[in-house]
């Protein structure tokens, strides 16, 4: 679940319009935080955005798979889905997806 420094720097730059963004390395990958909430994760240089009932349909409609991992023979699906590839090259395209991830993360805190 590695995440390269170059990729993480790029993601932080894409998310900068959201406000205070920080990257925290964990389990070989990284969590992307806006303020105190985790809005995305990176595993193997793939970005996954926070999802919930409010934005999951957008990811499903785009055919974007959820983040899963396997431990002790059990596969777990987390509430993060792969970001569209085109958003990684366009801050304008990323903006709405990132805002949706931030909104999902804030809803999950309630």
Tab-separated table of C-alpha atoms in Angstrom:
chain	number	residue	atom	x	y	z
A	1	UNK	CA	0.000	0.000	0.000
A	2	UNK	CA	2.802	2.411	-0.785
A	3	UNK	CA	2.292	6.068	-1.633
A	4	UNK	CA	5.018	8.099	-3.312
A	5	UNK	CA	5.928	11.540	-1.999
A	6	UNK	CA	5.474	13.001	-5.494
A	7	UNK	CA	1.916	11.658	-5.770
A	8	UNK	CA	1.007	12.830	-2.256
A	9	UNK	CA	2.347	16.327	-2.961
A	10	UNK	CA	0.253	16.433	-6.133
A	11	UNK	CA	-2.889	15.397	-4.243
A	12	UNK	CA	-2.277	17.987	-1.524
A	13	UNK	CA	-1.966	20.642	-4.237
A	14	UNK	CA	-5.229	19.522	-5.884
A	15	UNK	CA	-7.054	19.706	-2.548
A	16	UNK	CA	-5.544	23.031	-1.431
A	17	UNK	CA	-8.639	25.066	-2.438
A	18	UNK	CA	-10.591	23.213	0.287
A	19	UNK	CA	-8.537	24.838	3.029
A	20	UNK	CA	-6.048	23.386	5.466
A	21	UNK	CA	-4.974	20.104	3.857
A	22	UNK	CA	-2.455	17.737	5.391
A	23	UNK	CA	-1.144	14.324	4.471
A	24	UNK	CA	-0.585	11.703	7.159
A	25	UNK	CA	1.305	8.533	6.286
A	26	UNK	CA	-0.233	5.350	7.615
A	27	UNK	CA	0.030	1.652	6.855
A	28	UNK	CA	2.307	2.351	3.900
A	29	UNK	CA	-0.321	4.599	2.314
A	30	UNK	CA	-1.640	7.938	3.459
A	31	UNK	CA	-4.698	9.707	4.750
A	32	UNK	CA	-5.618	13.107	3.318
A	33	UNK	CA	-7.144	15.454	5.869
A	34	UNK	CA	-8.976	18.725	5.532
A	35	UNK	CA	-8.841	20.275	8.961
A	36	UNK	CA	-9.477	17.413	11.344
A	37	UNK	CA	-11.439	15.115	9.024
A	38	UNK	CA	-10.059	12.474	6.695
A	39	UNK	CA	-11.482	13.082	3.226
A	40	UNK	CA	-9.391	10.685	1.163
A	41	UNK	CA	-6.827	7.937	1.302
A	42	UNK	CA	-4.005	6.940	-0.986
A	43	UNK	CA	-2.889	3.345	-1.499
A	44	UNK	CA	-0.413	2.294	-4.188
A	45	UNK	CA	-0.614	5.807	-5.661
A	46	UNK	CA	-4.357	5.511	-6.189
A	47	UNK	CA	-6.626	8.174	-4.684
A	48	UNK	CA	-9.834	7.127	-2.961
A	49	UNK	CA	-12.364	9.744	-1.812
A	50	UNK	CA	-14.680	9.542	1.208
A	51	UNK	CA	-18.158	8.284	0.340
A	52	UNK	CA	-21.487	7.930	2.082
A	53	UNK	CA	-25.154	7.810	1.087
A	54	UNK	CA	-24.919	11.451	-0.025
A	55	UNK	CA	-22.339	10.934	-2.782
A	56	UNK	CA	-21.911	7.178	-3.321
A	57	UNK	CA	-24.281	7.153	-6.318
A	58	UNK	CA	-21.927	9.515	-8.201
A	59	UNK	CA	-19.071	7.036	-7.821
A	60	UNK	CA	-21.234	4.072	-8.740
A	61	UNK	CA	-22.607	5.860	-11.831
A	62	UNK	CA	-19.023	6.508	-12.959
A	63	UNK	CA	-18.083	2.849	-12.391
A	64	UNK	CA	-15.558	3.729	-9.673
A	65	UNK	CA	-14.749	0.871	-7.321
A	66	UNK	CA	-14.644	1.146	-3.537
A	67	UNK	CA	-11.449	0.721	-1.570
A	68	UNK	CA	-11.099	-2.765	-0.119
A	69	UNK	CA	-8.371	-4.562	1.750
A	70	UNK	CA	-7.869	-8.126	2.892
A	71	UNK	CA	-6.586	-9.065	6.326
A	72	UNK	CA	-6.630	-12.484	7.971
A	73	UNK	CA	-8.500	-13.897	4.989
A	74	UNK	CA	-11.347	-11.379	5.246
A	75	UNK	CA	-12.008	-8.651	2.665
A	76	UNK	CA	-13.264	-5.361	4.076
A	77	UNK	CA	-14.921	-2.606	2.043
A	78	UNK	CA	-14.313	0.900	3.335
A	79	UNK	CA	-16.328	4.074	2.759
A	80	UNK	CA	-13.888	5.422	0.154
A	81	UNK	CA	-14.097	5.039	-3.621
A	82	UNK	CA	-11.561	5.559	-6.368
A	83	UNK	CA	-11.367	9.107	-7.714
A	84	UNK	CA	-12.004	9.544	-11.432
A	85	UNK	CA	-8.691	9.495	-13.313
A	86	UNK	CA	-9.416	12.762	-15.107
A	87	UNK	CA	-9.717	14.639	-11.796
A	88	UNK	CA	-6.065	13.931	-11.040
A	89	UNK	CA	-5.053	16.206	-13.893
A	90	UNK	CA	-7.571	18.994	-13.349
A	91	UNK	CA	-8.094	21.053	-10.187
A	92	UNK	CA	-11.372	22.272	-11.701
A	93	UNK	CA	-12.667	18.710	-12.120
A	94	UNK	CA	-11.365	17.635	-8.716
A	95	UNK	CA	-13.096	20.493	-6.909
A	96	UNK	CA	-16.630	19.029	-6.899
A	97	UNK	CA	-15.462	15.484	-6.118
A	98	UNK	CA	-13.278	16.758	-3.260
A	99	UNK	CA	-16.094	18.909	-1.871
A	100	UNK	CA	-18.364	15.869	-1.950
A	101	UNK	CA	-15.741	13.859	-0.052
A	102	UNK	CA	-15.403	16.633	2.529
A	103	UNK	CA	-19.177	16.775	2.959
A	104	UNK	CA	-19.305	12.974	3.430
A	105	UNK	CA	-16.517	13.141	6.012
A	106	UNK	CA	-18.299	15.896	7.915
A	107	UNK	CA	-21.590	13.966	7.875
A	108	UNK	CA	-19.842	10.896	9.278
A	109	UNK	CA	-18.755	12.899	12.339
A	110	UNK	CA	-22.338	13.496	13.466
